[in-house]
Each structure stands twice: as structure tokens, then as C-alpha cells.
Amino acid sequence: MGGAMLTPAFAKNGNTNTPGISIDIVKTLHKDPNVPVPQDPVVFNIQPGTQADINVSSYNGNPIYPGIANVFPSTVSIAPVANTTTIIQSGNPVGYSNHATLTPSSTATFPRAGIYRYVVTEQTPTYDGLALTPNSTASYYLDVYVTNNVTTNAKEVTDIIAWNAGQAGASTANPSTFKVDQFDFSNTYTTHDLTIQNYITGNAADTSLVFDYTLKVNTTEPNQTLYVQMPDGSYQTLQATNGVATLPNIKLGQNQTFTVYGLSANDTFTVTETNPQPDYNVSINLASGDKSDDTVDAMTETLTGKVGTSDDTWNFVNYRQGTVPTAFFTTYGPYVAGVAVLGGLGYAMFRKKKDNE
């Protein structure tokens, strides 16, 4: 190349001699409302492109080479956005407030002038329920333009161009066709919810009673955050410690519920009614969802299960039935004394009524 100046075909910064050339990696998360954001950092790879990433030898007369080492860090990470109430309750895509900035090293030594290609990808998420968003960009090319300084003959980075490597024919195309101003990566966090509803029924039931419940979740992720809507409509955050999250003393009256959000498919749960009342029978029934991985123990008033791939609602039914219908006292009460006196006649009258029923 001699002392010729390489001119980038499409300058990202508008001035190829501007020092401190850089570009950002930006992260967006898609989730349901009332779901906390996973708090594990997101990691990205910046690797020198290989010959397979270069199907043309030059662009606008500028030779293209696989990237060299030590120009960028091999990995960078982005810390997640904090779980504020607004963030948790949002059902819109959540943009991470932190970005990762890539700047070519000022000490990198390039063997010659030309375009050096790198590939930027997100490491496959391992957090349960977290995945790359379908149809989003999975990788980008990052081209570093290196020129000869006509005075010192030093090799200098004069520009970088970022472009979408996922487009068909990207490796042979004009970079400006797929140029981007930042690396946008998107994840989808798939979770499910569990609702527990309390019913009090039966002709001798006291519908003013309040029943206590305890929730225990064994989370797949040791630091997983859940969100619980309480029976009064308020919300509270439930943080797992070493993979266990427990919420005791949830008080449910007639027809009241609590709902747990942010459960991933491999989480397991236990819900127990802790203060069953004398003379009440307890049944536990699936109202909606999938019970294939769930177990009911009515003797201990306990439901255990695996979250799976559905949103589930379970009913705890507290049932009390009197041994004598309540209507007996209003229908036959005035005649009790007479029956005692009349003896056989009273029995005959009562028996006759029963026979005619």
C-alpha cells in the first residue's frame, strides 16, 4: 500500500481522523408485565473474523483481512437494569441502561493497511427462560479501517464500520447496505405465573374465616427474583437465596387470591394451607393450566408441582357440611316440644313427611 491513504467507504463518525473511535453494544429484554429482569450480566464475544467471514478480498480497492488479536477485549459484559417497580411492572421491551463500548486499542499493532474484520455475538444465555429473541440479529461484523500515516508510516485506525452479519449475502455485500450505528441485541424472557385461590363453602361453613398459606419456590437460578401480587392487590418482591424463595403467612379470605410471577419452566413450588380448621374438609383442584407435573396431598393440605409451560390456577376449597340441614331448625323447631309429648304421634307425622319427600 506504500504511503497511500486508505479512505473508508462509509465513515461511521463522519471524520476518519477523529480519535477515540468507538461503538456501543445495546441490550433489550422482552418480558411479560410483573416479571423481574434477570440480574445476571449479559456477555458478548468480540472475536477476530476468520476467512469464512470474508468472501471477497477487497472492498473499493481496500483489502480485507481477518481481524488480529488484542484490538478489542475478547468478551465484554453488560450489567442488567435494576428491578424498580416501573421496570418490573412494564410489559414493554426493557432497554438496559448500561451499554458496553468497544474502542480499538491504541497499542494494537497491525501488520499492514487494510480492513480488519471482527465478529460480535452474544453468548447463548444459560439463565432459565432467557433466550435470543427469534428473528433478531445474532451477530454483527465490525470492520476496522487501518491506514498508513503518510508522515510516520505508522499503521493507524481511522474508522470502524459496524454492519449486520445476519443478512443474506452480508459477507460479500457493500457494508454500507447493512450499516448500523450500534450493536442491538435482544433477548426474550419466558416465564409463567401461579395463582392460588381460597374458597369457603358448605352449609355450615363460616365464610368470614381467614386461612393462612405458605409458598415455597425452588428456583432454577440461585438468585432468581419473583414478584407476588397479594390478596389486597399490593405487590412484593420475593428474592431467592441459594435457589430457595419462601413467603409465609399469606392470608386469604373468601374468594381471595395470590399470584406469583416470574416463574421459569424448571422451577418447582410447594403451597400449604397452614391453619386448617376443625370440621372442614380441604380439596385442592386445578382451575386452569396443566397438572401433569403437580401432586395434591389433601391430608396435609399441600400442593407441590413443577411450573412447566403453562400459567396455572389452583383452588383450595375449605368445605364444612352440617350433619342436619339448617332448614330443620326453622321447619321443625316449633314442633319439638309437641313431639316430645305426643311421642308416637309425633314420630308418625315426621315419618310420614319424610316418606312423602
Tab-separated table of C-alpha atoms in Angstrom, residues 15-308:
chain	number	residue	atom	x	y	z
A	15	ASN	CA	-14.406	12.226	10.221
A	16	THR	CA	-11.912	9.465	9.629
A	17	ASN	CA	-9.211	11.291	11.595
A	18	THR	CA	-11.292	11.634	14.761
A	19	PRO	CA	-9.508	9.927	17.694
A	20	GLY	CA	-11.357	7.693	20.171
A	21	ILE	CA	-13.470	5.935	17.564
A	22	SER	CA	-15.954	3.640	19.303
A	23	ILE	CA	-19.315	1.901	19.049
A	24	ASP	CA	-21.809	0.666	21.657
A	25	ILE	CA	-23.392	-2.709	22.328
A	26	VAL	CA	-27.013	-2.158	23.377
A	27	LYS	CA	-29.285	-4.670	25.093
A	28	THR	CA	-33.112	-5.009	25.076
A	29	LEU	CA	-35.233	-7.516	27.000
A	30	HIS	CA	-38.754	-8.675	26.086
A	31	LYS	CA	-40.824	-9.931	29.018
A	32	ASP	CA	-44.347	-10.037	30.425
A	33	PRO	CA	-45.713	-7.484	32.897
A	34	ASN	CA	-44.903	-8.093	36.580
A	35	VAL	CA	-41.789	-10.088	35.727
A	36	PRO	CA	-38.443	-9.006	37.243
A	37	VAL	CA	-35.407	-8.689	34.984
A	38	PRO	CA	-32.788	-11.455	35.452
A	39	GLN	CA	-29.855	-9.959	37.312
A	40	ASP	CA	-27.059	-11.964	35.701
A	41	PRO	CA	-24.732	-9.977	33.407
A	42	VAL	CA	-25.071	-10.499	29.664
A	43	VAL	CA	-21.811	-11.472	27.962
A	44	PHE	CA	-20.716	-10.739	24.395
A	45	ASN	CA	-17.864	-12.138	22.307
A	46	ILE	CA	-15.661	-9.986	20.085
A	47	GLN	CA	-13.606	-12.372	18.003
A	48	PRO	CA	-11.353	-11.868	15.004
A	49	GLY	CA	-13.219	-12.848	11.878
A	50	THR	CA	-11.999	-15.902	10.059
A	51	GLN	CA	-11.521	-16.398	6.356
A	52	ALA	CA	-15.024	-17.863	6.311
A	53	ASP	CA	-16.336	-14.418	7.255
A	54	ILE	CA	-14.612	-12.866	4.259
A	55	ASN	CA	-15.834	-13.967	0.849
A	56	VAL	CA	-14.289	-11.038	-1.001
A	57	SER	CA	-10.642	-9.992	-0.999
A	58	SER	CA	-11.240	-6.269	-1.150
A	59	TYR	CA	-13.853	-3.561	-0.934
A	60	ASN	CA	-13.467	-0.378	-3.011
A	61	GLY	CA	-9.880	-1.399	-3.521
A	62	ASN	CA	-9.255	-1.820	0.196
A	63	PRO	CA	-8.013	-5.326	1.066
A	64	ILE	CA	-9.979	-7.191	3.757
A	65	TYR	CA	-8.205	-9.367	6.309
A	66	PRO	CA	-9.296	-11.485	9.265
A	67	GLY	CA	-9.014	-9.476	12.457
A	68	ILE	CA	-5.931	-9.703	14.630
A	69	ALA	CA	-5.812	-10.289	18.366
A	70	ASN	CA	-5.728	-7.664	21.121
A	71	VAL	CA	-7.556	-4.930	19.235
A	72	PHE	CA	-10.718	-5.418	21.314
A	73	PRO	CA	-11.309	-7.400	24.503
A	74	SER	CA	-12.407	-10.933	23.670
A	75	THR	CA	-15.502	-10.565	25.877
A	76	VAL	CA	-17.470	-7.710	27.402
A	77	SER	CA	-20.492	-7.799	29.676
A	78	ILE	CA	-23.490	-5.587	30.353
A	79	ALA	CA	-24.960	-5.342	33.827
A	80	PRO	CA	-28.746	-5.735	33.899
A	81	VAL	CA	-31.107	-2.885	34.586
A	82	ALA	CA	-32.187	-2.606	38.223
A	83	ASN	CA	-35.549	-4.074	39.176
A	84	THR	CA	-37.509	-0.977	40.074
A	85	THR	CA	-41.288	-1.186	40.371
A	86	THR	CA	-41.633	0.532	36.995
A	87	ILE	CA	-39.262	-1.913	35.302
A	88	ILE	CA	-40.878	-4.987	36.858
A	89	GLN	CA	-44.433	-3.972	36.037
A	90	SER	CA	-43.623	-2.892	32.482
A	91	GLY	CA	-44.848	-5.120	29.689
A	92	ASN	CA	-42.912	-3.182	27.058
A	93	PRO	CA	-39.407	-4.095	25.899
A	94	VAL	CA	-36.943	-3.052	28.584
A	95	GLY	CA	-33.749	-1.375	27.447
A	96	TYR	CA	-30.728	-1.962	29.657
A	97	SER	CA	-29.476	1.405	30.844
A	98	ASN	CA	-25.889	0.172	30.734
A	99	HIS	CA	-24.095	-0.194	27.420
A	100	ALA	CA	-20.755	-1.751	26.512
A	101	THR	CA	-18.481	0.464	24.435
A	102	LEU	CA	-15.950	-1.003	22.018
A	103	THR	CA	-12.893	1.121	21.250
A	104	PRO	CA	-9.905	-0.186	19.265
A	105	SER	CA	-6.772	-0.468	21.376
A	106	SER	CA	-4.301	2.342	20.792
A	107	THR	CA	-1.427	-0.112	21.274
A	108	ALA	CA	-2.571	-2.706	18.739
A	109	THR	CA	-0.004	-3.420	16.025
A	110	PHE	CA	-1.418	-4.047	12.569
A	111	PRO	CA	0.866	-5.688	10.002
A	112	ARG	CA	-0.389	-3.627	7.080
A	113	ALA	CA	-3.029	-1.152	5.994
A	114	GLY	CA	-6.424	-2.538	5.109
A	115	ILE	CA	-9.769	-3.542	6.585
A	116	TYR	CA	-9.696	-5.939	9.560
A	117	ARG	CA	-12.897	-7.812	10.258
A	118	TYR	CA	-14.257	-8.891	13.651
A	119	VAL	CA	-17.451	-10.722	14.614
A	120	VAL	CA	-19.582	-9.582	17.560
A	121	THR	CA	-22.025	-12.088	19.083
A	122	GLU	CA	-23.916	-12.582	22.311
A	123	GLN	CA	-23.060	-15.680	24.281
A	124	THR	CA	-26.012	-18.054	24.356
A	125	PRO	CA	-27.959	-17.277	27.549
A	126	THR	CA	-27.905	-20.015	30.172
A	127	TYR	CA	-30.369	-18.350	32.570
A	128	ASP	CA	-33.519	-20.484	32.674
A	129	GLY	CA	-36.193	-18.979	30.428
A	130	LEU	CA	-33.848	-16.492	28.742
A	131	ALA	CA	-33.147	-16.858	25.020
A	132	LEU	CA	-32.144	-14.857	21.989
A	133	THR	CA	-35.246	-13.230	20.556
A	134	PRO	CA	-36.335	-15.094	17.401
A	135	ASN	CA	-35.581	-13.261	14.159
A	136	SER	CA	-33.332	-10.744	15.908
A	137	THR	CA	-29.760	-10.120	14.796
A	138	ALA	CA	-27.495	-12.814	16.209
A	139	SER	CA	-24.168	-11.424	15.007
A	140	TYR	CA	-22.548	-8.358	13.514
A	141	TYR	CA	-19.423	-7.585	11.568
A	142	LEU	CA	-17.109	-4.917	12.885
A	143	ASP	CA	-14.653	-3.652	10.292
A	144	VAL	CA	-11.620	-1.689	11.435
A	145	TYR	CA	-10.058	0.608	8.828
A	146	VAL	CA	-6.287	0.854	9.175
A	147	THR	CA	-4.276	3.346	7.126
A	148	ASN	CA	-0.664	4.369	6.720
A	149	ASN	CA	0.276	7.688	8.263
A	150	VAL	CA	1.926	9.458	5.311
A	151	THR	CA	4.368	11.205	7.628
A	152	THR	CA	5.402	8.448	10.028
A	153	ASN	CA	4.241	5.429	8.022
A	154	ALA	CA	2.630	4.157	11.224
A	155	LYS	CA	-0.461	1.999	10.941
A	156	GLU	CA	-3.411	3.924	12.366
A	157	VAL	CA	-7.062	3.114	12.954
A	158	THR	CA	-9.006	5.795	11.128
A	159	ASP	CA	-12.543	4.436	11.302
A	160	ILE	CA	-14.734	1.490	12.188
A	161	ILE	CA	-17.864	0.311	10.425
A	162	ALA	CA	-20.427	-1.950	12.074
A	163	TRP	CA	-22.882	-3.876	9.998
A	164	ASN	CA	-25.395	-6.672	10.176
A	165	ALA	CA	-23.784	-10.035	9.507
A	166	GLY	CA	-27.102	-11.854	9.582
A	167	GLN	CA	-28.385	-10.505	6.273
A	168	ALA	CA	-28.243	-12.848	3.309
A	169	GLY	CA	-25.057	-12.249	1.374
A	170	ALA	CA	-23.680	-9.915	4.028
A	171	SER	CA	-20.105	-11.148	3.734
A	172	THR	CA	-19.966	-10.259	0.036
A	173	ALA	CA	-22.070	-7.104	0.140
A	174	ASN	CA	-21.341	-3.424	0.367
A	175	PRO	CA	-21.028	-2.776	4.124
A	176	SER	CA	-22.966	0.458	3.799
A	177	THR	CA	-26.021	-1.572	2.750
A	178	PHE	CA	-26.251	-3.161	6.184
A	179	LYS	CA	-24.518	-0.473	8.246
A	180	VAL	CA	-25.668	0.046	11.839
A	181	ASP	CA	-24.809	2.743	14.349
A	182	GLN	CA	-24.768	0.342	17.288
A	183	PHE	CA	-24.951	-3.360	18.035
A	184	ASP	CA	-28.541	-4.118	19.051
A	185	PHE	CA	-29.084	-7.440	20.797
A	186	SER	CA	-32.455	-8.660	22.022
A	187	ASN	CA	-33.460	-11.389	24.472
A	188	THR	CA	-36.843	-12.843	25.359
A	189	TYR	CA	-37.504	-13.956	28.936
A	190	THR	CA	-40.228	-16.619	29.016
A	191	THR	CA	-41.907	-17.069	32.396
A	192	HIS	CA	-45.204	-18.251	33.850
A	193	ASP	CA	-47.393	-17.437	36.818
A	194	LEU	CA	-49.121	-19.413	39.557
A	195	THR	CA	-52.398	-18.309	41.158
A	196	ILE	CA	-53.834	-19.746	44.376
A	197	GLN	CA	-57.483	-19.044	45.203
A	198	ASN	CA	-59.210	-19.718	48.523
A	199	TYR	CA	-62.846	-20.854	48.677
A	200	ILE	CA	-65.008	-21.435	51.752
A	201	THR	CA	-68.171	-23.408	51.115
A	202	GLY	CA	-70.745	-25.728	52.675
A	203	ASN	CA	-73.998	-25.182	54.539
A	204	ALA	CA	-72.199	-24.991	57.891
A	205	ALA	CA	-69.162	-23.012	56.716
A	206	ASP	CA	-68.101	-19.719	58.227
A	207	THR	CA	-67.265	-17.569	55.212
A	208	SER	CA	-65.642	-14.923	57.418
A	209	LEU	CA	-62.720	-17.216	58.242
A	210	VAL	CA	-59.211	-16.388	57.034
A	211	PHE	CA	-56.849	-19.193	56.047
A	212	ASP	CA	-53.049	-18.981	56.132
A	213	TYR	CA	-50.833	-20.215	53.302
A	214	THR	CA	-47.099	-20.677	52.880
A	215	LEU	CA	-45.395	-20.539	49.489
A	216	LYS	CA	-42.014	-22.118	48.799
A	217	VAL	CA	-40.322	-21.997	45.396
A	218	ASN	CA	-37.184	-23.905	44.470
A	219	THR	CA	-35.784	-21.750	41.701
A	220	THR	CA	-33.553	-22.952	38.912
A	221	GLU	CA	-31.405	-19.849	39.271
A	222	PRO	CA	-29.875	-19.262	42.730
A	223	ASN	CA	-30.563	-15.512	42.677
A	224	GLN	CA	-33.905	-15.528	40.865
A	225	THR	CA	-36.349	-12.738	41.654
A	226	LEU	CA	-40.103	-13.347	41.768
A	227	TYR	CA	-42.992	-10.921	42.089
A	228	VAL	CA	-46.104	-11.661	44.132
A	229	GLN	CA	-49.487	-9.979	43.940
A	230	MET	CA	-51.023	-10.173	47.390
A	231	PRO	CA	-54.748	-10.601	48.150
A	232	ASP	CA	-55.147	-6.872	48.850
A	233	GLY	CA	-53.831	-6.050	45.361
A	234	SER	CA	-50.406	-4.893	46.522
A	235	TYR	CA	-47.162	-6.373	45.187
A	236	GLN	CA	-43.980	-7.520	46.824
A	237	THR	CA	-40.648	-8.774	45.545
A	238	LEU	CA	-39.629	-12.283	46.551
A	239	GLN	CA	-35.888	-12.927	46.300
A	240	ALA	CA	-34.460	-16.433	46.150
A	241	THR	CA	-31.401	-17.224	48.250
A	242	ASN	CA	-29.355	-20.196	47.091
A	243	GLY	CA	-32.269	-21.267	44.932
A	244	VAL	CA	-34.997	-21.086	47.583
A	245	ALA	CA	-37.684	-18.417	47.973
A	246	THR	CA	-40.225	-18.631	50.798
A	247	LEU	CA	-43.218	-16.464	51.628
A	248	PRO	CA	-45.124	-17.460	54.812
A	249	ASN	CA	-48.368	-16.229	56.348
A	250	ILE	CA	-50.267	-15.336	53.198
A	251	LYS	CA	-53.775	-14.726	54.494
A	252	LEU	CA	-56.701	-15.484	52.201
A	253	GLY	CA	-60.357	-14.895	52.943
A	254	GLN	CA	-63.324	-15.990	50.894
A	255	ASN	CA	-62.567	-15.868	47.128
A	256	GLN	CA	-59.211	-14.153	47.674
A	257	THR	CA	-56.097	-14.998	45.665
A	258	PHE	CA	-52.370	-14.501	45.447
A	259	THR	CA	-50.340	-14.775	42.234
A	260	VAL	CA	-46.635	-15.474	41.751
A	261	TYR	CA	-44.997	-14.023	38.615
A	262	GLY	CA	-41.594	-14.683	37.067
A	263	LEU	CA	-41.538	-18.464	37.428
A	264	SER	CA	-39.452	-20.281	34.847
A	265	ALA	CA	-40.302	-23.679	33.422
A	266	ASN	CA	-37.978	-25.712	35.639
A	267	ASP	CA	-38.908	-24.060	38.931
A	268	THR	CA	-40.799	-26.184	41.453
A	269	PHE	CA	-43.212	-24.967	44.109
A	270	THR	CA	-44.998	-26.005	47.285
A	271	VAL	CA	-48.149	-24.328	48.602
A	272	THR	CA	-49.500	-25.365	52.001
A	273	GLU	CA	-52.582	-24.283	53.910
A	274	THR	CA	-51.116	-23.994	57.396
A	275	ASN	CA	-54.186	-23.480	59.600
A	276	PRO	CA	-56.861	-25.966	58.509
A	277	GLN	CA	-59.989	-25.567	60.615
A	278	PRO	CA	-61.679	-28.348	62.634
A	279	ASP	CA	-64.627	-29.977	60.869
A	280	TYR	CA	-63.536	-28.586	57.481
A	281	ASN	CA	-62.547	-30.816	54.602
A	282	VAL	CA	-59.950	-29.432	52.194
A	283	SER	CA	-59.858	-30.207	48.489
A	284	ILE	CA	-57.294	-28.837	46.025
A	285	ASN	CA	-58.419	-28.536	42.419
A	286	LEU	CA	-56.867	-27.277	39.196
A	287	ALA	CA	-58.980	-24.459	37.764
A	288	SER	CA	-56.825	-23.826	34.682
A	289	GLY	CA	-53.450	-24.857	33.330
A	290	ASP	CA	-51.595	-28.171	33.342
A	291	LYS	CA	-51.369	-30.504	36.342
A	292	SER	CA	-49.251	-33.217	34.736
A	293	ASP	CA	-46.272	-32.447	36.994
A	294	ASP	CA	-48.270	-31.489	40.102
A	295	THR	CA	-49.196	-33.507	43.186
A	296	VAL	CA	-52.016	-32.879	45.661
A	297	ASP	CA	-51.961	-34.130	49.245
A	298	ALA	CA	-55.306	-33.224	50.784
A	299	MET	CA	-54.337	-34.849	54.089
A	300	THR	CA	-51.599	-32.259	54.629
A	301	GLU	CA	-53.357	-29.517	52.627
A	302	THR	CA	-50.315	-29.298	50.325
A	303	LEU	CA	-49.838	-28.738	46.606
A	304	THR	CA	-46.461	-29.444	45.005
A	305	GLY	CA	-45.562	-29.096	41.367
A	306	LYS	CA	-43.296	-28.030	38.563
A	307	VAL	CA	-44.068	-24.804	36.731
A	308	GLY	CA	-43.773	-26.219	33.218
